[in-house]
Amino acid sequence: MHETSHIVQVTSVRDETATVHTLEFDDSTMAAALPGQFAMVWVPGIGEIPMSVMVADGGRAAFTVRRHGEATTGLYNLGPGEMMGVRGPYGNSFDIRAGRLLLVGGGTGLVPLMRLISRAPPDADITLVMGARTRPEVFFADTARALLRPRPHCIVVCTDDGSYGRPGLATDAAADELSGGAFDAVYACGPEIMMYKVMRLAQDAGVFAQASVERIMKCGTGICGSCCMGRELVCGDGTVFEAGRLLANPDFGVRYRTKSGEVAYY
Amino acid sequence: MHETSHIVQVTSVRDETATVHTLEFDDSTMAAALPGQFAMVWVPGIGEIPMSVMVADGGRAAFTVRRHGEATTGLYNLGPGEMMGVRGPYGNSFDIRAGRLLLVGGGTGLVPLMRLISRAPPDADITLVMGARTRPEVFFADTARALLRPRPHCIVVCTDDGSYGRPGLATDAAADELSGGAFDAVYACGPEIMMYKVMRLAQDAGVFAQASVERIMKCGTGICGSCCMGRELVCGDGTVFEAGRLLANPDFGVRYRTKSGEVAYY
Amino acid sequence: MESSLEAQVGPLRLERPTVLASGILGISVEIFGRLHGAGAGAIVSKSISVEPRDGYPGPTVVPLGGGGWINAVGLSNPGAAAFAGMIRDNRTVPIIVSLVGSAPEEFSSMVERFEGCHIAGYEINLSCPHVDDVGLEVGDDPELVSRVVRATKSAASVPVFAKVGLGRSDYLDTVSAAIDAGADGITAINTVQALAIDIEAQRPKLSNGIGGLSGIPIGTIAQRCVAQIHSQFDIPIMGCGGVSTWEDAVALVLAGASAVQLGSALGYGSPDRVFADVNDGIARYMERKGVRSVREMVGRALA
Amino acid sequence: MESSLEAQVGPLRLERPTVLASGILGISVEIFGRLHGAGAGAIVSKSISVEPRDGYPGPTVVPLGGGGWINAVGLSNPGAAAFAGMIRDNRTVPIIVSLVGSAPEEFSSMVERFEGCHIAGYEINLSCPHVDDVGLEVGDDPELVSRVVRATKSAASVPVFAKVGLGRSDYLDTVSAAIDAGADGITAINTVQALAIDIEAQRPKLSNGIGGLSGIPIGTIAQRCVAQIHSQFDIPIMGCGGVSTWEDAVALVLAGASAVQLGSALGYGSPDRVFADVNDGIARYMERKGVRSVREMVGRALA
Ligand SMILES: Cc1cc2nc3c(=O)[nH]c(=O)nc-3n(C[C@H](O)[C@H](O)[C@H](O)COP(=O)(O)OP(=O)(O)OC[C@H]3O[C@@H](n4cnc5c(N)ncnc54)[C@H](O)[C@@H]3O)c2cc1C
Ligand SMILES: Cc1cc2nc3c(=O)[nH]c(=O)nc-3n(C[C@H](O)[C@H](O)[C@H](O)COP(=O)(O)OP(=O)(O)OC[C@H]3O[C@@H](n4cnc5c(N)ncnc54)[C@H](O)[C@@H]3O)c2cc1C
Ligand SMILES: Cc1cc2nc3c(=O)[nH]c(=O)nc-3n(C[C@H](O)[C@H](O)[C@H](O)COP(=O)(O)O)c2cc1C
Ligand SMILES: Cc1cc2nc3c(=O)[nH]c(=O)nc-3n(C[C@H](O)[C@H](O)[C@H](O)COP(=O)(O)O)c2cc1C
Ligand code: FES
Ligand code: FES
């Protein structure tokens, strides 16, 4: 039985890029979220949207939001002391393996991967591929470095336009990594086409892989059906699915449902 | 928050007198009732009434009911395998002291006293005064003997008409006992006038005393108000009260409320 | 900043915004005194009829779990004459006498009975969902509502509230009829018609079959009705239904209630704590939100 | 003794008596297949309108705790044409298409859209408590109900159910109008109009303000309505409202439902277990009580 939303106060706001903010707040329920879990976040008077739970220091929680439409802009604009409603955390979480892990993320898809890093076993050897379109859009590089410092790791930042780090798509970098070494697991979160490619690459390489999928989510709790992807309910069966299950899904990487429930194609 | 009623099945019926039955049933909630606590007992199709929870062997529970009006007759008539609804247990319970205890009961008022005996400390020395009008109306004598056997005790059975045991009222016997020896506590349950006298006797003797009071009880849970006695709610503040509080109550031993809430006098 | 728990429900001034709902512990003036002492701003009596009523046989009040209750007590009450006698000596407790009946004359005759009693107001029960010929039957007939309210108003020298609930017809028509007939305020809502079946006994849990649902399950239904009345009429409202915590009380006020009645909540905790706990919670909330009077909060969530 | 879970709701035969309620996971035929495979006797789709609807902005569906939910999704749905396309290939799942609209012609035109789809029936949503001009507005007008049902019936070749709820007017009048117009059965009830205020934000939790209460809190209200319809009319009923366990399902059947819909219950447990658990519980109960068919139990608690 799900409990109702509760209100939390933003304690601090960090600029990640010109359009991305990280909002920190104190909340033990969200601080305990597992990597991959999400919250339904209510900006009173504006809207409610799903958000991955970001890592934060010392028992706090955070969201990292990219300003986009009405609701994300409302969230982005919240300042310290302002209120938002949260409910959850909802959904399953990444199955974090030991050994050599490849993490591939793009944009705010990096959020659950940051949380994954913070919960990975201390001796896991993590390669993180971070994708962005241009240099000013790169974020979490410092956060990732700080989180990865205590362990064997490698960070590959790619920009589509080559303005920073490795030129090209994150999927190209992921392909190189996979062909270059034996990984024990691959985790992806970001644009669905990117995740689709990474799941294929991992499957071809015979490596265990999971991705966290986004859909329209109105309830977060398995009743409204807005999040359906084939036979799966992304909010409850996911958001994290294994590669095999994803690649067998007729919708994954191909189509999604709009707010009305109509089918649209990527 | 109170839970709703549940149905139990009568497992066996014991004749106590021509008008009194003890119905045993399996139910862990009722088996755990404290001495003085009561249940609301529903005889489907007939009625619902308050009943003290009687002792029974081996984790079972029981009610002992005197056939009287519609509801008690319905309960009395239940046979093995038949259903009744129970909710509770409700109310507080006797504060069972150590040392020499005087128990004074009449009729089905003996029910909570039987349970009290079964929960008294092993070295408590118990004097039980049992009142009945005539010999055939005496019951629980064997039950009391069996419960009291392992400990120092004394049983005084009185009949109003002198047809069995000590002739006269239970209150007379109680007065004798109180004047004859130093008791650490007195517990009474039975007709209100009897309890009133016993509480006075105990107070005069300076002995800690409690009685369990009966009133109309429709909800058992402190919302309907049918059980009010002065400022007290018998179902929630009681049914067990200390002598001082009872004797200060303008209603105790004097008046009660009928089903409509009108005041009636004893 | 000092915030005050005083509440003003039209002509009725209450020291505290929490009121005991009708039918809850509602026949003993000693209990009224105890609850008033323990924080209740006023007490609504059990609904009183001209003649005494024994009510239905048991079960009449059954908890459902999850903070819900179902009841069909059959309006048991000692009758107007006896009840007037019981409360005649009261000087300290603000008692609102709840009246129930089926004809306008019954109401005026009852009000006359209470002549000389020190009471704070009347509440007309137009909405008892489980007794034939009184209660909802009356509430379902706006014309009769109008005559009943008028009869009560013309006999009474204290404020008159009309208590509504979800009946067969639109309760907002009842509200409208009561206001037009001069009601000083509206109490909303009564219990919601319900049926709880026991699947082992294969019969209803209440002897009457259908009864009224109260407690936590109806809280958001009450918020809705209070909000609808508040936005459609200019009339003070006593909110009632499903209040078990101070948060629920605040929600009803934010929805438009000027004061809040507590009923089933008395079954959750000690009668000596329930009102105080809710009042304290409201006071702390007001302090925290920088609100100085209950009045400032009324309907604020609809703004 | 063999007992069968088969249920007969008027002309509609169901292998199992549990049905997915409208609006719950209700737009994807793949999900329908999954739930049917996991025990649902039939699936009612999300209410479909002529044109697609995006619905309201969030929050649209919020859990309230205690097994209660409030929602005002604004009838988001892909529209009749798109939805007919989606279910055109279905051959195995008994789908009941829920229709919503405000004029009789809309209903007949939608039924024509589903010509050629393999569907088990229609359910006319007369009772959505939070969208202007459709839903309850229609249910509140018996004359319009009558025309809507008639239009649907005359276009449809499969059974037509009318879904009612507690609106402004007496829902029993709606039932009566629907039956007179030829409805094959009644679904009762929809959500109950409610409002949940967030006291920190001082505004309603739903973007639409008022919404519909579903889940455990409305269970006994649903039992009441089913019992009232069952005792006043000779019409098969699909019971809906607050069913979270097999006990709740049995209670609705004993109150008069020939089959039982599950809605919010899908939010309590795994979609792969909910129907099976309820079905198994019903089967064990029937075995224990010596009942051979669901039909034997219908309305038994009212006898
Ligand atoms: C599981 C999950 C985790 C996410 N995590 C993050 C994150 O950490 N950071 C981040 O920036 N973004 C995240 N998103 C994406 C984010 O939820 C969408 O970008 C956002 O909902 C778009 O809302 P909008 O108003 O800004 O945009 P628009 O596209 O203009 O949407 C308009 C309105 O449509 C509705 N809507 C749109 N998308 C959704 C949706 N997915 N679910 C429900 N309603 C929707 C809302 O009412 C919204 O206000 C996540 C999405 C999912 C499903
Ligand atoms: C706390 C408590 C414990 C009790 N324990 C026992 C016990 O162990 N054994 C026993 O035999 N009796 C016990 N009684 C007394 C028993 O409850 C009454 O004798 C019984 O309620 C009378 O019902 P009736 O139908 O037989 O009688 P009537 O006097 O004919 O009553 C008619 C109807 O009035 C109502 N009614 C009458 N008395 C009460 C009442 N006290 N509360 C609620 N409704 C009532 C019922 O609907 C009843 O059916 C107890 C009473 C209380 C308050
Ligand atoms: C046992 C019981 C008896 C009631 N009797 C009355 C009554 O006599 N008159 C009345 O107007 N309301 C009566 N009510 C309704 C309450 O006053 C109140 O409107 C309802 O219980 C909803 O509030 P709650 O959820 O706080 O209990 C009664 C409620 C209960 C539970
Ligand atoms: C999120 C949600 C959406 C709903 N959408 C519809 C709908 O489109 N059409 C309809 O007739 N009922 C709709 N309902 C009402 C349900 O079908 C059902 O009548 C109600 O939820 C009560 O059942 P429950 O308590 O089992 O949930 C919806 C309910 C919920 C919770
Ligand atoms: S978001 Fe509602 S079912 Fe997944
Ligand atoms: S029996 Fe209802 S208040 Fe005591």
PDB file of N, CA, C and O in Angstrom, chain C residues 168-170 193-197 199-200 202 204 213 220 223-224 227-228 246-247 251 255 285 288-289 300-301, chain D residues 168-170 193-197 199-200 202 204 220 223-224 227-228 246-247 251 255 285 288-289 300-301:
ATOM      1  N   ARG C 168     -30.036  10.979  -1.522  1.00  0.00           N
ATOM      2  CA  ARG C 168     -30.495  10.594  -2.856  1.00  0.00           C
ATOM      3  C   ARG C 168     -30.514  11.794  -3.784  1.00  0.00           C
ATOM      4  O   ARG C 168     -30.284  11.668  -4.973  1.00  0.00           O
ATOM      5  N   SER C 169     -30.861  12.950  -3.234  1.00  0.00           N
ATOM      6  CA  SER C 169     -30.873  14.119  -4.104  1.00  0.00           C
ATOM      7  C   SER C 169     -29.593  14.904  -3.875  1.00  0.00           C
ATOM      8  O   SER C 169     -28.800  14.589  -2.986  1.00  0.00           O
ATOM      9  N   ASP C 170     -29.385  15.926  -4.638  1.00  0.00           N
ATOM     10  CA  ASP C 170     -28.155  16.701  -4.567  1.00  0.00           C
ATOM     11  C   ASP C 170     -28.090  17.439  -3.232  1.00  0.00           C
ATOM     12  O   ASP C 170     -28.939  18.268  -2.931  1.00  0.00           O
ATOM     13  N   GLN C 193     -23.777   6.625   3.367  1.00  0.00           N
ATOM     14  CA  GLN C 193     -24.480   5.344   3.320  1.00  0.00           C
ATOM     15  C   GLN C 193     -23.582   4.206   2.841  1.00  0.00           C
ATOM     16  O   GLN C 193     -22.944   4.319   1.788  1.00  0.00           O
ATOM     17  N   ALA C 194     -23.567   3.135   3.604  1.00  0.00           N
ATOM     18  CA  ALA C 194     -22.675   2.024   3.278  1.00  0.00           C
ATOM     19  C   ALA C 194     -23.255   0.717   3.799  1.00  0.00           C
ATOM     20  O   ALA C 194     -24.248   0.714   4.543  1.00  0.00           O
ATOM     21  N   LEU C 195     -22.639  -0.345   3.374  1.00  0.00           N
ATOM     22  CA  LEU C 195     -23.061  -1.680   3.795  1.00  0.00           C
ATOM     23  C   LEU C 195     -21.806  -2.522   3.961  1.00  0.00           C
ATOM     24  O   LEU C 195     -20.967  -2.563   3.064  1.00  0.00           O
ATOM     25  N   ALA C 196     -21.686  -3.154   5.106  1.00  0.00           N
ATOM     26  CA  ALA C 196     -20.539  -4.036   5.319  1.00  0.00           C
ATOM     27  C   ALA C 196     -21.069  -5.439   5.524  1.00  0.00           C
ATOM     28  O   ALA C 196     -21.803  -5.699   6.482  1.00  0.00           O
ATOM     29  N   ILE C 197     -20.691  -6.318   4.619  1.00  0.00           N
ATOM     30  CA  ILE C 197     -21.181  -7.692   4.693  1.00  0.00           C
ATOM     31  C   ILE C 197     -20.135  -8.577   5.345  1.00  0.00           C
ATOM     32  O   ILE C 197     -18.947  -8.473   5.035  1.00  0.00           O
ATOM     33  N   ILE C 199     -18.667 -12.036   5.391  1.00  0.00           N
ATOM     34  CA  ILE C 199     -18.741 -13.125   4.421  1.00  0.00           C
ATOM     35  C   ILE C 199     -18.877 -14.493   5.083  1.00  0.00           C
ATOM     36  O   ILE C 199     -19.323 -15.440   4.452  1.00  0.00           O
ATOM     37  N   GLU C 200     -18.502 -14.621   6.332  1.00  0.00           N
ATOM     38  CA  GLU C 200     -18.686 -15.915   6.997  1.00  0.00           C
ATOM     39  C   GLU C 200     -20.143 -16.086   7.407  1.00  0.00           C
ATOM     40  O   GLU C 200     -20.758 -17.108   7.157  1.00  0.00           O
ATOM     41  N   GLN C 202     -22.482 -14.395   6.129  1.00  0.00           N
ATOM     42  CA  GLN C 202     -23.258 -14.101   4.925  1.00  0.00           C
ATOM     43  C   GLN C 202     -24.452 -13.202   5.229  1.00  0.00           C
ATOM     44  O   GLN C 202     -25.560 -13.420   4.746  1.00  0.00           O
ATOM     45  N   PRO C 204     -25.271  -8.791   6.620  1.00  0.00           N
ATOM     46  CA  PRO C 204     -24.667  -7.505   6.983  1.00  0.00           C
ATOM     47  C   PRO C 204     -24.166  -7.512   8.426  1.00  0.00           C
ATOM     48  O   PRO C 204     -24.751  -8.176   9.284  1.00  0.00           O
ATOM     49  N   LEU C 213     -21.152   5.174   6.992  1.00  0.00           N
ATOM     50  CA  LEU C 213     -19.701   5.044   7.091  1.00  0.00           C
ATOM     51  C   LEU C 213     -19.135   6.339   7.667  1.00  0.00           C
ATOM     52  O   LEU C 213     -19.472   7.432   7.210  1.00  0.00           O
ATOM     53  N   THR C 220     -11.715  12.512   2.678  1.00  0.00           N
ATOM     54  CA  THR C 220     -11.573  13.301   1.449  1.00  0.00           C
ATOM     55  C   THR C 220     -12.937  13.588   0.812  1.00  0.00           C
ATOM     56  O   THR C 220     -13.063  14.529   0.039  1.00  0.00           O
ATOM     57  N   GLN C 223     -13.862  16.722   2.726  1.00  0.00           N
ATOM     58  CA  GLN C 223     -13.115  17.879   2.195  1.00  0.00           C
ATOM     59  C   GLN C 223     -13.768  18.377   0.910  1.00  0.00           C
ATOM     60  O   GLN C 223     -13.884  19.572   0.669  1.00  0.00           O
ATOM     61  N   ARG C 224     -14.182  17.433   0.073  1.00  0.00           N
ATOM     62  CA  ARG C 224     -14.822  17.822  -1.180  1.00  0.00           C
ATOM     63  C   ARG C 224     -16.119  18.588  -0.921  1.00  0.00           C
ATOM     64  O   ARG C 224     -16.346  19.648  -1.510  1.00  0.00           O
ATOM     65  N   ALA C 227     -15.546  22.031   0.500  1.00  0.00           N
ATOM     66  CA  ALA C 227     -15.027  22.930  -0.544  1.00  0.00           C
ATOM     67  C   ALA C 227     -16.134  23.354  -1.504  1.00  0.00           C
ATOM     68  O   ALA C 227     -16.210  24.516  -1.909  1.00  0.00           O
ATOM     69  N   GLN C 228     -16.991  22.413  -1.870  1.00  0.00           N
ATOM     70  CA  GLN C 228     -18.075  22.763  -2.795  1.00  0.00           C
ATOM     71  C   GLN C 228     -19.028  23.771  -2.166  1.00  0.00           C
ATOM     72  O   GLN C 228     -19.426  24.748  -2.797  1.00  0.00           O
ATOM     73  N   TRP C 246      -4.583  16.364  13.584  1.00  0.00           N
ATOM     74  CA  TRP C 246      -4.632  17.810  13.363  1.00  0.00           C
ATOM     75  C   TRP C 246      -4.466  18.123  11.885  1.00  0.00           C
ATOM     76  O   TRP C 246      -5.046  19.088  11.381  1.00  0.00           O
ATOM     77  N   GLU C 247      -3.738  17.290  11.174  1.00  0.00           N
ATOM     78  CA  GLU C 247      -3.567  17.528   9.739  1.00  0.00           C
ATOM     79  C   GLU C 247      -4.915  17.473   9.018  1.00  0.00           C
ATOM     80  O   GLU C 247      -5.200  18.295   8.149  1.00  0.00           O
ATOM     81  N   ALA C 251      -6.772  20.460   7.023  1.00  0.00           N
ATOM     82  CA  ALA C 251      -7.211  20.279   5.638  1.00  0.00           C
ATOM     83  C   ALA C 251      -8.669  20.717   5.474  1.00  0.00           C
ATOM     84  O   ALA C 251      -9.020  21.377   4.494  1.00  0.00           O
ATOM     85  N   ALA C 255     -10.127  23.767   3.299  1.00  0.00           N
ATOM     86  CA  ALA C 255     -11.164  23.501   2.295  1.00  0.00           C
ATOM     87  C   ALA C 255     -12.372  24.412   2.476  1.00  0.00           C
ATOM     88  O   ALA C 255     -13.235  24.456   1.602  1.00  0.00           O
ATOM     89  N   TYR C 285       0.896  24.426  13.774  1.00  0.00           N
ATOM     90  CA  TYR C 285       0.851  24.674  12.327  1.00  0.00           C
ATOM     91  C   TYR C 285       0.686  26.170  12.048  1.00  0.00           C
ATOM     92  O   TYR C 285       1.386  26.739  11.199  1.00  0.00           O
ATOM     93  N   ARG C 288       3.866  27.983  12.728  1.00  0.00           N
ATOM     94  CA  ARG C 288       4.858  27.690  11.700  1.00  0.00           C
ATOM     95  C   ARG C 288       4.555  28.404  10.391  1.00  0.00           C
ATOM     96  O   ARG C 288       5.460  28.868   9.696  1.00  0.00           O
ATOM     97  N   LYS C 289       3.248  28.488  10.069  1.00  0.00           N
ATOM     98  CA  LYS C 289       2.871  29.104   8.801  1.00  0.00           C
ATOM     99  C   LYS C 289       2.646  30.609   8.946  1.00  0.00           C
ATOM    100  O   LYS C 289       2.258  31.276   7.981  1.00  0.00           O
ATOM    101  N   ARG C 300      -8.462  28.573   2.329  1.00  0.00           N
ATOM    102  CA  ARG C 300      -7.251  29.064   1.690  1.00  0.00           C
ATOM    103  C   ARG C 300      -6.727  28.142   0.573  1.00  0.00           C
ATOM    104  O   ARG C 300      -6.068  28.594  -0.363  1.00  0.00           O
ATOM    105  N   ALA C 301      -7.016  26.870   0.670  1.00  0.00           N
ATOM    106  CA  ALA C 301      -6.511  25.936  -0.353  1.00  0.00           C
ATOM    107  C   ALA C 301      -7.278  26.044  -1.664  1.00  0.00           C
ATOM    108  O   ALA C 301      -6.902  25.435  -2.662  1.00  0.00           O
TER     109      ALA C 301
ATOM    110  N   ARG D 168     -24.788  13.849  -8.599  1.00  0.00           N
ATOM    111  CA  ARG D 168     -25.629  14.864  -7.969  1.00  0.00           C
ATOM    112  C   ARG D 168     -27.062  14.373  -7.828  1.00  0.00           C
ATOM    113  O   ARG D 168     -27.752  14.722  -6.897  1.00  0.00           O
ATOM    114  N   SER D 169     -27.504  13.601  -8.814  1.00  0.00           N
ATOM    115  CA  SER D 169     -28.867  13.095  -8.691  1.00  0.00           C
ATOM    116  C   SER D 169     -28.810  11.659  -8.205  1.00  0.00           C
ATOM    117  O   SER D 169     -27.745  11.078  -8.056  1.00  0.00           O
ATOM    118  N   ASP D 170     -29.956  11.100  -7.931  1.00  0.00           N
ATOM    119  CA  ASP D 170     -30.028   9.760  -7.383  1.00  0.00           C
ATOM    120  C   ASP D 170     -29.527   8.739  -8.413  1.00  0.00           C
ATOM    121  O   ASP D 170     -30.105   8.603  -9.487  1.00  0.00           O
ATOM    122  N   GLN D 193     -16.642  11.195  -5.665  1.00  0.00           N
ATOM    123  CA  GLN D 193     -16.065  12.543  -5.708  1.00  0.00           C
ATOM    124  C   GLN D 193     -15.400  12.919  -4.384  1.00  0.00           C
ATOM    125  O   GLN D 193     -16.014  12.811  -3.314  1.00  0.00           O
ATOM    126  N   ALA D 194     -14.178  13.384  -4.458  1.00  0.00           N
ATOM    127  CA  ALA D 194     -13.430  13.690  -3.242  1.00  0.00           C
ATOM    128  C   ALA D 194     -12.415  14.783  -3.520  1.00  0.00           C
ATOM    129  O   ALA D 194     -12.172  15.158  -4.678  1.00  0.00           O
ATOM    130  N   LEU D 195     -11.843  15.283  -2.458  1.00  0.00           N
ATOM    131  CA  LEU D 195     -10.829  16.330  -2.562  1.00  0.00           C
ATOM    132  C   LEU D 195      -9.792  16.056  -1.482  1.00  0.00           C
ATOM    133  O   LEU D 195     -10.149  15.857  -0.324  1.00  0.00           O
ATOM    134  N   ALA D 196      -8.538  16.012  -1.870  1.00  0.00           N
ATOM    135  CA  ALA D 196      -7.478  15.805  -0.879  1.00  0.00           C
ATOM    136  C   ALA D 196      -6.597  17.041  -0.897  1.00  0.00           C
ATOM    137  O   ALA D 196      -5.982  17.355  -1.914  1.00  0.00           O
ATOM    138  N   ILE D 197      -6.574  17.724   0.233  1.00  0.00           N
ATOM    139  CA  ILE D 197      -5.791  18.957   0.307  1.00  0.00           C
ATOM    140  C   ILE D 197      -4.449  18.669   0.956  1.00  0.00           C
ATOM    141  O   ILE D 197      -4.368  17.948   1.951  1.00  0.00           O
ATOM    142  N   ILE D 199      -1.766  20.115   3.168  1.00  0.00           N
ATOM    143  CA  ILE D 199      -1.787  21.255   4.089  1.00  0.00           C
ATOM    144  C   ILE D 199      -0.487  22.049   4.059  1.00  0.00           C
ATOM    145  O   ILE D 199      -0.474  23.203   4.460  1.00  0.00           O
ATOM    146  N   GLU D 200       0.591  21.461   3.595  1.00  0.00           N
ATOM    147  CA  GLU D 200       1.831  22.244   3.508  1.00  0.00           C
ATOM    148  C   GLU D 200       1.788  23.143   2.285  1.00  0.00           C
ATOM    149  O   GLU D 200       2.095  24.328   2.361  1.00  0.00           O
ATOM    150  N   GLN D 202      -0.909  23.911   0.819  1.00  0.00           N
ATOM    151  CA  GLN D 202      -2.191  24.626   0.904  1.00  0.00           C
ATOM    152  C   GLN D 202      -2.908  24.655  -0.444  1.00  0.00           C
ATOM    153  O   GLN D 202      -3.453  25.671  -0.860  1.00  0.00           O
ATOM    154  N   PRO D 204      -4.971  21.640  -3.401  1.00  0.00           N
ATOM    155  CA  PRO D 204      -5.339  20.253  -3.638  1.00  0.00           C
ATOM    156  C   PRO D 204      -4.151  19.443  -4.158  1.00  0.00           C
ATOM    157  O   PRO D 204      -3.293  19.980  -4.859  1.00  0.00           O
ATOM    158  N   THR D 220     -17.193  -0.293   1.270  1.00  0.00           N
ATOM    159  CA  THR D 220     -18.524  -0.499   1.852  1.00  0.00           C
ATOM    160  C   THR D 220     -19.569   0.387   1.172  1.00  0.00           C
ATOM    161  O   THR D 220     -20.758   0.088   1.246  1.00  0.00           O
ATOM    162  N   GLN D 223     -20.493  -1.846  -1.750  1.00  0.00           N
ATOM    163  CA  GLN D 223     -21.370  -2.939  -1.293  1.00  0.00           C
ATOM    164  C   GLN D 223     -22.797  -2.423  -1.140  1.00  0.00           C
ATOM    165  O   GLN D 223     -23.770  -3.091  -1.484  1.00  0.00           O
ATOM    166  N   ARG D 224     -22.928  -1.237  -0.588  1.00  0.00           N
ATOM    167  CA  ARG D 224     -24.254  -0.646  -0.413  1.00  0.00           C
ATOM    168  C   ARG D 224     -24.956  -0.452  -1.753  1.00  0.00           C
ATOM    169  O   ARG D 224     -26.121  -0.842  -1.924  1.00  0.00           O
ATOM    170  N   ALA D 227     -25.961  -3.679  -3.407  1.00  0.00           N
ATOM    171  CA  ALA D 227     -27.115  -4.266  -2.716  1.00  0.00           C
ATOM    172  C   ALA D 227     -28.403  -3.524  -3.055  1.00  0.00           C
ATOM    173  O   ALA D 227     -29.449  -4.135  -3.257  1.00  0.00           O
ATOM    174  N   GLN D 228     -28.326  -2.216  -3.116  1.00  0.00           N
ATOM    175  CA  GLN D 228     -29.531  -1.444  -3.434  1.00  0.00           C
ATOM    176  C   GLN D 228     -30.011  -1.749  -4.847  1.00  0.00           C
ATOM    177  O   GLN D 228     -31.204  -1.944  -5.077  1.00  0.00           O
ATOM    178  N   TRP D 246      -9.730 -11.277  -1.710  1.00  0.00           N
ATOM    179  CA  TRP D 246     -10.827 -12.161  -2.108  1.00  0.00           C
ATOM    180  C   TRP D 246     -12.027 -11.976  -1.195  1.00  0.00           C
ATOM    181  O   TRP D 246     -13.178 -12.108  -1.635  1.00  0.00           O
ATOM    182  N   GLU D 247     -11.791 -11.614   0.062  1.00  0.00           N
ATOM    183  CA  GLU D 247     -12.903 -11.384   0.976  1.00  0.00           C
ATOM    184  C   GLU D 247     -13.783 -10.241   0.477  1.00  0.00           C
ATOM    185  O   GLU D 247     -15.012 -10.321   0.525  1.00  0.00           O
ATOM    186  N   ALA D 251     -17.662 -10.431  -0.653  1.00  0.00           N
ATOM    187  CA  ALA D 251     -18.662  -9.542  -0.047  1.00  0.00           C
ATOM    188  C   ALA D 251     -19.498  -8.861  -1.127  1.00  0.00           C
ATOM    189  O   ALA D 251     -20.723  -8.757  -1.003  1.00  0.00           O
ATOM    190  N   ALA D 255     -23.425  -9.289  -1.881  1.00  0.00           N
ATOM    191  CA  ALA D 255     -24.281  -8.097  -1.911  1.00  0.00           C
ATOM    192  C   ALA D 255     -25.105  -8.026  -3.188  1.00  0.00           C
ATOM    193  O   ALA D 255     -26.030  -7.224  -3.278  1.00  0.00           O
ATOM    194  N   TYR D 285     -13.071 -20.387  -0.726  1.00  0.00           N
ATOM    195  CA  TYR D 285     -14.273 -20.028   0.045  1.00  0.00           C
ATOM    196  C   TYR D 285     -15.467 -20.856  -0.413  1.00  0.00           C
ATOM    197  O   TYR D 285     -16.221 -21.401   0.399  1.00  0.00           O
ATOM    198  N   ARG D 288     -15.168 -24.362   0.802  1.00  0.00           N
ATOM    199  CA  ARG D 288     -15.414 -24.443   2.239  1.00  0.00           C
ATOM    200  C   ARG D 288     -16.898 -24.291   2.575  1.00  0.00           C
ATOM    201  O   ARG D 288     -17.417 -24.956   3.472  1.00  0.00           O
ATOM    202  N   LYS D 289     -17.567 -23.407   1.823  1.00  0.00           N
ATOM    203  CA  LYS D 289     -18.978 -23.155   2.115  1.00  0.00           C
ATOM    204  C   LYS D 289     -19.901 -24.096   1.340  1.00  0.00           C
ATOM    205  O   LYS D 289     -21.124 -23.979   1.427  1.00  0.00           O
ATOM    206  N   ARG D 300     -26.659 -13.322  -1.763  1.00  0.00           N
ATOM    207  CA  ARG D 300     -27.061 -14.212  -0.680  1.00  0.00           C
ATOM    208  C   ARG D 300     -27.108 -13.516   0.690  1.00  0.00           C
ATOM    209  O   ARG D 300     -27.871 -13.932   1.578  1.00  0.00           O
ATOM    210  N   ALA D 301     -26.316 -12.494   0.865  1.00  0.00           N
ATOM    211  CA  ALA D 301     -26.304 -11.823   2.174  1.00  0.00           C
ATOM    212  C   ALA D 301     -27.542 -10.967   2.401  1.00  0.00           C
ATOM    213  O   ALA D 301     -27.741 -10.438   3.491  1.00  0.00           O
TER     214      ALA D 301
END
